Amino acid sequence: MAGSGPRQLVDHYFRHESARLIAALTRRFGMRHLPLAEDDVQVALSRALASWPKRGNPDDPTRWLLTVAINHVVDQLRRESRKDALTTEHLADLETRSLDQETDQLDDSLLRLIFVCCDPCVPAESQLALALKTLCGFSVREVARALVSTTDSIEKRISRAKARFRHQGLELEGLSNEAMRLRLSQVQHVLYLLFNEGYSSTQAERIIRVELCEEAVRLALILAEAEGTRGGASSAFLALLLFHAVRLDARLDEGGAILLFEEQDLRKWDLKLLREAYRWFEAATSEPEVTRYHAEALIAAEHCRGKLNGTTDWSRIVDGYALLCRLAPSPIHQLNQAIAIAHLHGPQRGLQHLESIDSRRLDEHYYLWHAIRADLLSLNGQKEEAEPAYRRAWDLAPTQAEKELVIRKLDALEAE
């Protein structure tokens, strides 16, 4: 961020650092003050927006923001302490902690807070909603899209999760390695959704949010290397994210339009990152454990290998999806399996597989359900049925770039 103007720097910290600051405040003041931490990070960012353009960027912006946020929390807790002797005692203890300790532990605090948000005392879907909203910087709409739900439902889940944390007395420092291992799959799910929002964003003006992908990969690397969470599952998860991150620069054309996998320019792939992906995948497959991320990494590895070699082994990809659907049943996984089946056995077989899927939620919210169904109908010569499916996909597509991709397919259909 060297050389950035004050407003650009504040925007950077709003998008990239707010979660780490919230985690640091929560580690210092306790999980029961999570809502206060969220509010006071916003206060610090607002003060930065007012101060930095006039006075210039501070030498250490993170420390500046953390200092303002901590002071604001302390002021509020002091007001509360007049009614609560326990809060007074707590404040006296907090004031002995150094700011250097807080800044040194930012990354560790964020990862630990994600693990705390995935505590079994909170229902799984509420865990995800809270973690994505508070720690990953998602809007409620983005969380709703990621969880294939409605904004009203997501807001209720987040409120219920925060209420549980206020009453449960859970803290970041109390996490054992065993507790972290038990919650690992749920934490991976959070990071997976974080990466997906970066890879295919719900923001109308930004179809790809590289910073979210990078943050998910960074935290996944910590999981793969940390003593309490390393192993086959973490290696497979990191490999999966890397296989997709390899292609980030190749996913859009110069005009910002989405390029399908087969349209992407291999010269824009990050081949160094690809070697790292295969290295972590090899490490994952050397372990006896097999998880959904092993299956997904296998599928991604085969797609990448096919692009490099000029021919794709669709039988291995179909087998990979069969394994994935056994390990993690999901209509979205079945939908992707239908594409692989169509490549291997023809579009009619792919359509037959679609008919076996419980698609009620996908039909209402997921544009790719309609787009993929339209693709298979078109390939099977059912043009009249494909057209309304494409139009429904267009209606549900969350961004202009995705709408334009559907229009391209619809135009190609009408030109035949």
GROMACS .gro file of C-alpha atoms in nm:
model
  416
    1MET     CA    1   0.000   0.000   0.000
    2ALA     CA    2   0.303   0.230  -0.020
    3GLY     CA    3   0.215   0.554  -0.193
    4SER     CA    4  -0.160   0.509  -0.154
    5GLY     CA    5  -0.371   0.813  -0.071
    6PRO     CA    6  -0.546   0.833   0.266
    7ARG     CA    7  -0.889   0.746   0.131
    8GLN     CA    8  -0.755   0.450  -0.065
    9LEU     CA    9  -0.570   0.331   0.244
   10VAL     CA   10  -0.884   0.353   0.459
   11ASP     CA   11  -1.073   0.159   0.193
   12HIS     CA   12  -0.796  -0.102   0.193
   13TYR     CA   13  -0.822  -0.143   0.570
   14PHE     CA   14  -1.200  -0.153   0.559
   15ARG     CA   15  -1.191  -0.439   0.309
   16HIS     CA   16  -0.880  -0.626   0.424
   17GLU     CA   17  -0.811  -0.553   0.788
   18SER     CA   18  -1.144  -0.508   0.966
   19ALA     CA   19  -1.179  -0.881   1.039
   20ARG     CA   20  -0.830  -0.900   1.189
   21LEU     CA   21  -0.900  -0.593   1.403
   22ILE     CA   22  -1.230  -0.740   1.524
   23ALA     CA   23  -1.046  -1.061   1.612
   24ALA     CA   24  -0.781  -0.869   1.807
   25LEU     CA   25  -1.045  -0.678   2.004
   26THR     CA   26  -1.237  -0.996   2.077
   27ARG     CA   27  -0.923  -1.168   2.198
   28ARG     CA   28  -0.853  -0.875   2.429
   29PHE     CA   29  -1.205  -0.806   2.557
   30GLY     CA   30  -1.378  -1.143   2.526
   31MET     CA   31  -1.634  -1.305   2.295
   32ARG     CA   32  -1.927  -1.155   2.485
   33HIS     CA   33  -1.815  -0.816   2.352
   34LEU     CA   34  -1.809  -0.925   1.986
   35PRO     CA   35  -2.087  -0.680   1.882
   36LEU     CA   36  -1.899  -0.398   2.061
   37ALA     CA   37  -1.578  -0.497   1.879
   38GLU     CA   38  -1.756  -0.484   1.542
   39ASP     CA   39  -1.901  -0.140   1.616
   40ASP     CA   40  -1.575   0.006   1.742
   41VAL     CA   41  -1.372  -0.114   1.444
   42GLN     CA   42  -1.623   0.079   1.231
   43VAL     CA   43  -1.572   0.382   1.459
   44ALA     CA   44  -1.194   0.356   1.410
   45LEU     CA   45  -1.230   0.333   1.032
   46SER     CA   46  -1.467   0.633   1.029
   47ARG     CA   47  -1.219   0.837   1.232
   48ALA     CA   48  -0.942   0.735   0.993
   49LEU     CA   49  -1.149   0.857   0.700
   50ALA     CA   50  -1.191   1.192   0.875
   51SER     CA   51  -0.831   1.222   1.000
   52TRP     CA   52  -0.595   1.071   0.743
   53PRO     CA   53  -0.689   1.292   0.445
   54LYS     CA   54  -0.610   1.599   0.660
   55ARG     CA   55  -0.307   1.477   0.854
   56GLY     CA   56  -0.162   1.217   0.621
   57ASN     CA   57  -0.123   0.843   0.656
   58PRO     CA   58   0.015   0.718   0.989
   59ASP     CA   59   0.344   0.526   0.986
   60ASP     CA   60   0.165   0.214   1.112
   61PRO     CA   61  -0.202   0.226   1.003
   62THR     CA   62  -0.292  -0.105   1.168
   63ARG     CA   63  -0.155   0.010   1.504
   64TRP     CA   64  -0.335   0.345   1.467
   65LEU     CA   65  -0.670   0.177   1.399
   66LEU     CA   66  -0.623  -0.077   1.676
   67THR     CA   67  -0.534   0.196   1.927
   68VAL     CA   68  -0.845   0.400   1.841
   69ALA     CA   69  -1.068   0.092   1.854
   70ILE     CA   70  -0.926  -0.029   2.187
   71ASN     CA   71  -0.961   0.315   2.345
   72HIS     CA   72  -1.321   0.337   2.228
   73VAL     CA   73  -1.404  -0.005   2.371
   74VAL     CA   74  -1.236   0.083   2.701
   75ASP     CA   75  -1.433   0.409   2.723
   76GLN     CA   76  -1.758   0.222   2.676
   77LEU     CA   77  -1.664  -0.048   2.924
   78ARG     CA   78  -1.568   0.214   3.179
   79ARG     CA   79  -1.915   0.359   3.153
   80GLU     CA   80  -2.056   0.011   3.211
   81SER     CA   81  -1.818  -0.051   3.501
   82ARG     CA   82  -1.999   0.201   3.716
   83LYS     CA   83  -2.277  -0.056   3.737
   84ASP     CA   84  -2.072  -0.375   3.721
   85ALA     CA   85  -1.788  -0.456   3.963
   86LEU     CA   86  -1.676  -0.749   3.745
   87THR     CA   87  -1.626  -0.519   3.448
   88THR     CA   88  -1.411  -0.289   3.665
   89GLU     CA   89  -1.188  -0.581   3.762
   90HIS     CA   90  -1.171  -0.695   3.400
   91LEU     CA   91  -1.065  -0.348   3.281
   92ALA     CA   92  -0.781  -0.329   3.532
   93ASP     CA   93  -0.648  -0.658   3.398
   94LEU     CA   94  -0.681  -0.551   3.034
   95GLU     CA   95  -0.483  -0.233   3.080
   96THR     CA   96  -0.169  -0.437   3.156
   97ARG     CA   97  -0.167  -0.592   2.806
   98SER     CA   98   0.066  -0.432   2.553
   99LEU     CA   99  -0.041  -0.314   2.210
  100ASP     CA  100   0.263  -0.487   2.060
  101GLN     CA  101   0.121  -0.818   2.180
  102GLU     CA  102  -0.207  -0.745   2.002
  103THR     CA  103  -0.046  -0.649   1.669
  104ASP     CA  104   0.188  -0.950   1.680
  105GLN     CA  105  -0.110  -1.185   1.719
  106LEU     CA  106  -0.346  -1.043   1.453
  107ASP     CA  107  -0.334  -1.343   1.220
  108ASP     CA  108  -0.350  -1.595   1.504
  109SER     CA  109  -0.643  -1.407   1.659
  110LEU     CA  110  -0.838  -1.412   1.333
  111LEU     CA  111  -0.793  -1.784   1.279
  112ARG     CA  112  -0.879  -1.860   1.642
  113LEU     CA  113  -1.191  -1.647   1.621
  114ILE     CA  114  -1.308  -1.842   1.316
  115PHE     CA  115  -1.264  -2.161   1.521
  116VAL     CA  116  -1.460  -2.007   1.810
  117CYS     CA  117  -1.741  -1.905   1.574
  118CYS     CA  118  -1.760  -2.272   1.474
  119ASP     CA  119  -1.830  -2.384   1.832
  120PRO     CA  120  -2.082  -2.672   1.850
  121CYS     CA  121  -2.303  -2.467   2.084
  122VAL     CA  122  -2.413  -2.271   1.775
  123PRO     CA  123  -2.608  -2.441   1.493
  124ALA     CA  124  -2.387  -2.508   1.190
  125GLU     CA  125  -2.565  -2.269   0.953
  126SER     CA  126  -2.554  -1.991   1.213
  127GLN     CA  127  -2.182  -2.053   1.259
  128LEU     CA  128  -2.125  -2.005   0.888
  129ALA     CA  129  -2.344  -1.696   0.865
  130LEU     CA  130  -2.171  -1.526   1.159
  131ALA     CA  131  -1.819  -1.614   1.044
  132LEU     CA  132  -1.882  -1.497   0.688
  133LYS     CA  133  -2.046  -1.171   0.798
  134THR     CA  134  -1.816  -1.074   1.084
  135LEU     CA  135  -1.482  -1.228   0.995
  136CYS     CA  136  -1.485  -1.249   0.618
  137GLY     CA  137  -1.643  -0.911   0.551
  138PHE     CA  138  -1.943  -1.044   0.358
  139SER     CA  139  -2.260  -0.840   0.327
  140VAL     CA  140  -2.581  -1.011   0.434
  141ARG     CA  141  -2.669  -1.049   0.065
  142GLU     CA  142  -2.336  -1.218  -0.004
  143VAL     CA  143  -2.387  -1.456   0.288
  144ALA     CA  144  -2.737  -1.537   0.161
  145ARG     CA  145  -2.601  -1.620  -0.183
  146ALA     CA  146  -2.318  -1.832  -0.042
  147LEU     CA  147  -2.559  -2.034   0.174
  148VAL     CA  148  -2.840  -2.038  -0.088
  149SER     CA  149  -3.078  -1.865   0.151
  150THR     CA  150  -3.266  -1.537   0.203
  151THR     CA  151  -3.137  -1.218   0.365
  152ASP     CA  152  -3.408  -1.233   0.636
  153SER     CA  153  -3.305  -1.585   0.731
  154ILE     CA  154  -2.936  -1.490   0.743
  155GLU     CA  155  -2.998  -1.188   0.966
  156LYS     CA  156  -3.187  -1.407   1.212
  157ARG     CA  157  -2.910  -1.668   1.215
  158ILE     CA  158  -2.646  -1.405   1.286
  159SER     CA  159  -2.849  -1.254   1.571
  160ARG     CA  160  -2.904  -1.596   1.728
  161ALA     CA  161  -2.533  -1.683   1.701
  162LYS     CA  162  -2.427  -1.360   1.870
  163ALA     CA  163  -2.678  -1.417   2.148
  164ARG     CA  164  -2.531  -1.765   2.211
  165PHE     CA  165  -2.180  -1.625   2.236
  166ARG     CA  166  -2.287  -1.356   2.480
  167HIS     CA  167  -2.416  -1.622   2.719
  168GLN     CA  168  -2.175  -1.912   2.669
  169GLY     CA  169  -1.853  -1.752   2.798
  170LEU     CA  170  -1.639  -1.886   2.512
  171GLU     CA  171  -1.292  -1.735   2.463
  172LEU     CA  172  -1.015  -1.756   2.204
  173GLU     CA  173  -0.748  -1.861   2.452
  174GLY     CA  174  -0.944  -2.165   2.566
  175LEU     CA  175  -0.911  -2.361   2.240
  176SER     CA  176  -0.713  -2.684   2.263
  177ASN     CA  177  -0.559  -2.858   1.961
  178GLU     CA  178  -0.821  -3.131   1.998
  179ALA     CA  179  -1.105  -2.876   1.987
  180MET     CA  180  -0.952  -2.721   1.676
  181ARG     CA  181  -0.928  -3.059   1.504
  182LEU     CA  182  -1.294  -3.130   1.581
  183ARG     CA  183  -1.398  -2.801   1.422
  184LEU     CA  184  -1.156  -2.815   1.131
  185SER     CA  185  -1.410  -2.921   0.867
  186GLN     CA  186  -1.646  -2.637   0.958
  187VAL     CA  187  -1.364  -2.382   0.952
  188GLN     CA  188  -1.261  -2.514   0.610
  189HIS     CA  189  -1.620  -2.466   0.496
  190VAL     CA  190  -1.604  -2.099   0.601
  191LEU     CA  191  -1.277  -2.046   0.415
  192TYR     CA  192  -1.415  -2.234   0.113
  193LEU     CA  193  -1.710  -1.995   0.095
  194LEU     CA  194  -1.474  -1.700   0.143
  195PHE     CA  195  -1.265  -1.819  -0.153
  196ASN     CA  196  -1.576  -1.878  -0.365
  197GLU     CA  197  -1.701  -1.524  -0.304
  198GLY     CA  198  -1.365  -1.397  -0.427
  199TYR     CA  199  -1.363  -1.634  -0.724
  200SER     CA  200  -1.718  -1.550  -0.834
  201SER     CA  201  -1.832  -1.242  -0.648
  202THR     CA  202  -2.187  -1.125  -0.587
  203GLN     CA  203  -2.073  -0.762  -0.623
  204ALA     CA  204  -2.215  -0.623  -0.944
  205GLU     CA  205  -1.902  -0.426  -1.033
  206ARG     CA  206  -1.641  -0.692  -0.938
  207ILE     CA  207  -1.689  -1.048  -1.058
  208ILE     CA  208  -1.351  -1.146  -0.908
  209ARG     CA  209  -1.227  -1.023  -0.568
  210VAL     CA  210  -0.867  -1.137  -0.560
  211GLU     CA  211  -0.811  -1.016  -0.203
  212LEU     CA  212  -1.072  -1.261  -0.070
  213CYS     CA  213  -0.911  -1.550  -0.256
  214GLU     CA  214  -0.570  -1.452  -0.122
  215GLU     CA  215  -0.700  -1.430   0.234
  216ALA     CA  216  -0.864  -1.773   0.210
  217VAL     CA  217  -0.542  -1.924   0.071
  218ARG     CA  218  -0.334  -1.756   0.342
  219LEU     CA  219  -0.552  -1.896   0.620
  220ALA     CA  220  -0.565  -2.237   0.451
  221LEU     CA  221  -0.184  -2.240   0.445
  222ILE     CA  222  -0.182  -2.172   0.821
  223LEU     CA  223  -0.415  -2.469   0.870
  224ALA     CA  224  -0.191  -2.691   0.657
  225GLU     CA  225   0.122  -2.598   0.852
  226ALA     CA  226  -0.003  -2.552   1.212
  227GLU     CA  227   0.063  -2.830   1.460
  228GLY     CA  228  -0.300  -2.867   1.567
  229THR     CA  229  -0.454  -2.877   1.219
  230ARG     CA  230  -0.196  -3.011   0.973
  231GLY     CA  231  -0.263  -3.340   0.794
  232GLY     CA  232  -0.428  -3.483   0.485
  233ALA     CA  233  -0.751  -3.285   0.514
  234SER     CA  234  -0.573  -2.951   0.543
  235SER     CA  235  -0.328  -3.036   0.263
  236ALA     CA  236  -0.613  -3.138   0.031
  237PHE     CA  237  -0.808  -2.823   0.114
  238LEU     CA  238  -0.510  -2.598   0.041
  239ALA     CA  239  -0.439  -2.785  -0.284
  240LEU     CA  240  -0.799  -2.733  -0.395
  241LEU     CA  241  -0.785  -2.357  -0.339
  242LEU     CA  242  -0.450  -2.334  -0.517
  243PHE     CA  243  -0.576  -2.528  -0.822
  244HIS     CA  244  -0.847  -2.263  -0.862
  245ALA     CA  245  -0.624  -1.966  -0.772
  246VAL     CA  246  -0.390  -2.067  -1.056
  247ARG     CA  247  -0.653  -1.948  -1.306
  248LEU     CA  248  -0.763  -1.618  -1.151
  249ASP     CA  249  -0.587  -1.397  -1.408
  250ALA     CA  250  -0.730  -1.601  -1.697
  251ARG     CA  251  -1.097  -1.595  -1.597
  252LEU     CA  252  -1.187  -1.261  -1.760
  253ASP     CA  253  -1.114  -1.118  -2.103
  254GLU     CA  254  -0.980  -0.765  -2.153
  255GLY     CA  255  -1.335  -0.629  -2.149
  256GLY     CA  256  -1.419  -0.793  -1.817
  257ALA     CA  257  -1.634  -1.071  -1.964
  258ILE     CA  258  -1.620  -1.417  -1.806
  259LEU     CA  259  -1.420  -1.675  -1.998
  260LEU     CA  260  -1.524  -2.037  -1.970
  261PHE     CA  261  -1.257  -2.288  -1.871
  262GLU     CA  262  -1.203  -2.405  -2.227
  263GLU     CA  263  -1.170  -2.040  -2.347
  264GLN     CA  264  -0.899  -1.943  -2.098
  265ASP     CA  265  -0.547  -1.858  -2.214
  266LEU     CA  266  -0.305  -2.105  -2.057
  267ARG     CA  267  -0.032  -1.840  -2.076
  268LYS     CA  268  -0.216  -1.645  -1.807
  269TRP     CA  269  -0.214  -1.934  -1.561
  270ASP     CA  270   0.024  -1.911  -1.265
  271LEU     CA  271   0.229  -2.225  -1.331
  272LYS     CA  272   0.445  -2.175  -1.022
  273LEU     CA  273   0.129  -2.181  -0.811
  274LEU     CA  274   0.013  -2.486  -1.005
  275ARG     CA  275   0.328  -2.674  -0.904
  276GLU     CA  276   0.254  -2.584  -0.542
  277ALA     CA  277  -0.102  -2.712  -0.584
  278TYR     CA  278   0.021  -3.049  -0.710
  279ARG     CA  279   0.281  -3.063  -0.430
  280TRP     CA  280   0.015  -3.016  -0.161
  281PHE     CA  281  -0.216  -3.260  -0.341
  282GLU     CA  282   0.057  -3.524  -0.338
  283ALA     CA  283   0.105  -3.461   0.035
  284ALA     CA  284  -0.270  -3.500   0.087
  285THR     CA  285  -0.290  -3.831  -0.097
  286SER     CA  286  -0.001  -3.976   0.103
  287GLU     CA  287  -0.226  -3.972   0.413
  288PRO     CA  288  -0.485  -4.247   0.481
  289GLU     CA  289  -0.767  -3.997   0.545
  290VAL     CA  290  -1.001  -3.916   0.256
  291THR     CA  291  -1.223  -3.608   0.275
  292ARG     CA  292  -1.451  -3.418   0.041
  293TYR     CA  293  -1.158  -3.188  -0.033
  294HIS     CA  294  -0.953  -3.482  -0.156
  295ALA     CA  295  -1.231  -3.553  -0.406
  296GLU     CA  296  -1.264  -3.187  -0.509
  297ALA     CA  297  -0.888  -3.145  -0.540
  298LEU     CA  298  -0.876  -3.459  -0.757
  299ILE     CA  299  -1.139  -3.312  -0.989
  300ALA     CA  300  -0.958  -2.978  -1.009
  301ALA     CA  301  -0.623  -3.151  -1.068
  302GLU     CA  302  -0.769  -3.351  -1.358
  303HIS     CA  303  -0.917  -3.040  -1.516
  304CYS     CA  304  -0.581  -2.862  -1.493
  305ARG     CA  305  -0.395  -3.165  -1.628
  306GLY     CA  306  -0.640  -3.188  -1.917
  307LYS     CA  307  -0.587  -2.823  -2.006
  308LEU     CA  308  -0.210  -2.870  -2.001
  309ASN     CA  309  -0.217  -3.195  -2.202
  310GLY     CA  310  -0.492  -3.100  -2.445
  311THR     CA  311  -0.714  -3.394  -2.346
  312THR     CA  312  -0.929  -3.450  -2.037
  313ASP     CA  313  -0.988  -3.784  -1.866
  314TRP     CA  314  -1.361  -3.743  -1.802
  315SER     CA  315  -1.391  -4.090  -1.653
  316ARG     CA  316  -1.163  -3.986  -1.364
  317ILE     CA  317  -1.363  -3.666  -1.316
  318VAL     CA  318  -1.692  -3.861  -1.309
  319ASP     CA  319  -1.538  -4.095  -1.051
  320GLY     CA  320  -1.421  -3.794  -0.853
  321TYR     CA  321  -1.772  -3.654  -0.843
  322ALA     CA  322  -1.914  -3.992  -0.741
  323LEU     CA  323  -1.672  -3.993  -0.447
  324LEU     CA  324  -1.756  -3.631  -0.363
  325CYS     CA  325  -2.130  -3.701  -0.364
  326ARG     CA  326  -2.075  -3.991  -0.124
  327LEU     CA  327  -1.859  -3.788   0.112
  328ALA     CA  328  -2.057  -3.462   0.095
  329PRO     CA  329  -2.402  -3.508  -0.061
  330SER     CA  330  -2.518  -3.185  -0.222
  331PRO     CA  331  -2.743  -3.095  -0.515
  332ILE     CA  332  -2.471  -2.857  -0.639
  333HIS     CA  333  -2.219  -3.142  -0.649
  334GLN     CA  334  -2.474  -3.356  -0.834
  335LEU     CA  335  -2.530  -3.071  -1.078
  336ASN     CA  336  -2.158  -3.054  -1.156
  337GLN     CA  337  -2.150  -3.432  -1.181
  338ALA     CA  338  -2.415  -3.408  -1.454
  339ILE     CA  339  -2.179  -3.196  -1.664
  340ALA     CA  340  -1.901  -3.453  -1.633
  341ILE     CA  341  -2.142  -3.735  -1.720
  342ALA     CA  342  -2.255  -3.543  -2.027
  343HIS     CA  343  -1.893  -3.504  -2.142
  344LEU     CA  344  -1.828  -3.875  -2.092
  345HIS     CA  345  -2.156  -4.032  -2.205
  346GLY     CA  346  -2.341  -3.757  -2.394
  347PRO     CA  347  -2.595  -3.481  -2.304
  348GLN     CA  348  -2.892  -3.717  -2.275
  349ARG     CA  349  -2.725  -3.906  -1.991
  350GLY     CA  350  -2.640  -3.574  -1.829
  351LEU     CA  351  -3.005  -3.466  -1.846
  352GLN     CA  352  -3.115  -3.797  -1.698
  353HIS     CA  353  -2.883  -3.734  -1.406
  354LEU     CA  354  -3.032  -3.385  -1.360
  355GLU     CA  355  -3.377  -3.538  -1.324
  356SER     CA  356  -3.260  -3.734  -1.019
  357ILE     CA  357  -3.157  -3.418  -0.829
  358ASP     CA  358  -3.376  -3.252  -0.564
  359SER     CA  359  -3.350  -2.908  -0.719
  360ARG     CA  360  -3.616  -2.712  -0.527
  361ARG     CA  361  -3.373  -2.467  -0.360
  362LEU     CA  362  -3.152  -2.444  -0.668
  363ASP     CA  363  -3.450  -2.372  -0.889
  364GLU     CA  364  -3.542  -2.067  -0.681
  365HIS     CA  365  -3.199  -1.913  -0.613
  366TYR     CA  366  -2.918  -2.065  -0.822
  367TYR     CA  367  -2.874  -1.934  -1.173
  368LEU     CA  368  -2.622  -2.206  -1.268
  369TRP     CA  369  -2.887  -2.474  -1.221
  370HIS     CA  370  -3.085  -2.321  -1.508
  371ALA     CA  371  -2.776  -2.234  -1.714
  372ILE     CA  372  -2.633  -2.587  -1.698
  373ARG     CA  373  -2.971  -2.743  -1.769
  374ALA     CA  374  -3.002  -2.511  -2.071
  375ASP     CA  375  -2.653  -2.611  -2.191
  376LEU     CA  376  -2.740  -2.981  -2.179
  377LEU     CA  377  -3.079  -2.927  -2.345
  378SER     CA  378  -2.909  -2.732  -2.625
  379LEU     CA  379  -2.643  -3.000  -2.674
  380ASN     CA  380  -2.919  -3.261  -2.687
  381GLY     CA  381  -3.097  -3.071  -2.966
  382GLN     CA  382  -3.383  -2.946  -2.743
  383LYS     CA  383  -3.352  -2.581  -2.844
  384GLU     CA  384  -3.708  -2.476  -2.758
  385GLU     CA  385  -3.670  -2.603  -2.400
  386ALA     CA  386  -3.321  -2.455  -2.363
  387GLU     CA  387  -3.429  -2.096  -2.438
  388PRO     CA  388  -3.658  -2.043  -2.134
  389ALA     CA  389  -3.399  -2.210  -1.912
  390TYR     CA  390  -3.136  -1.961  -2.029
  391ARG     CA  391  -3.379  -1.673  -1.969
  392ARG     CA  392  -3.446  -1.793  -1.615
  393ALA     CA  393  -3.069  -1.816  -1.560
  394TRP     CA  394  -3.039  -1.456  -1.678
  395ASP     CA  395  -3.307  -1.346  -1.429
  396LEU     CA  396  -3.121  -1.508  -1.138
  397ALA     CA  397  -2.762  -1.422  -1.237
  398PRO     CA  398  -2.628  -1.195  -0.956
  399THR     CA  399  -2.382  -0.985  -1.159
  400GLN     CA  400  -2.373  -0.815  -1.496
  401ALA     CA  401  -2.077  -1.029  -1.605
  402GLU     CA  402  -2.272  -1.347  -1.537
  403LYS     CA  403  -2.579  -1.209  -1.715
  404GLU     CA  404  -2.363  -1.131  -2.019
  405LEU     CA  405  -2.227  -1.487  -2.018
  406VAL     CA  406  -2.583  -1.620  -2.028
  407ILE     CA  407  -2.671  -1.376  -2.309
  408ARG     CA  408  -2.373  -1.503  -2.512
  409LYS     CA  409  -2.508  -1.856  -2.482
  410LEU     CA  410  -2.861  -1.746  -2.565
  411ASP     CA  411  -2.739  -1.556  -2.874
  412ALA     CA  412  -2.545  -1.864  -2.987
  413LEU     CA  413  -2.857  -2.077  -2.941
  414GLU     CA  414  -3.073  -1.841  -3.148
  415ALA     CA  415  -2.806  -1.823  -3.421
  416GLU     CA  416  -2.815  -2.200  -3.480
   0.00000   0.00000   0.00000
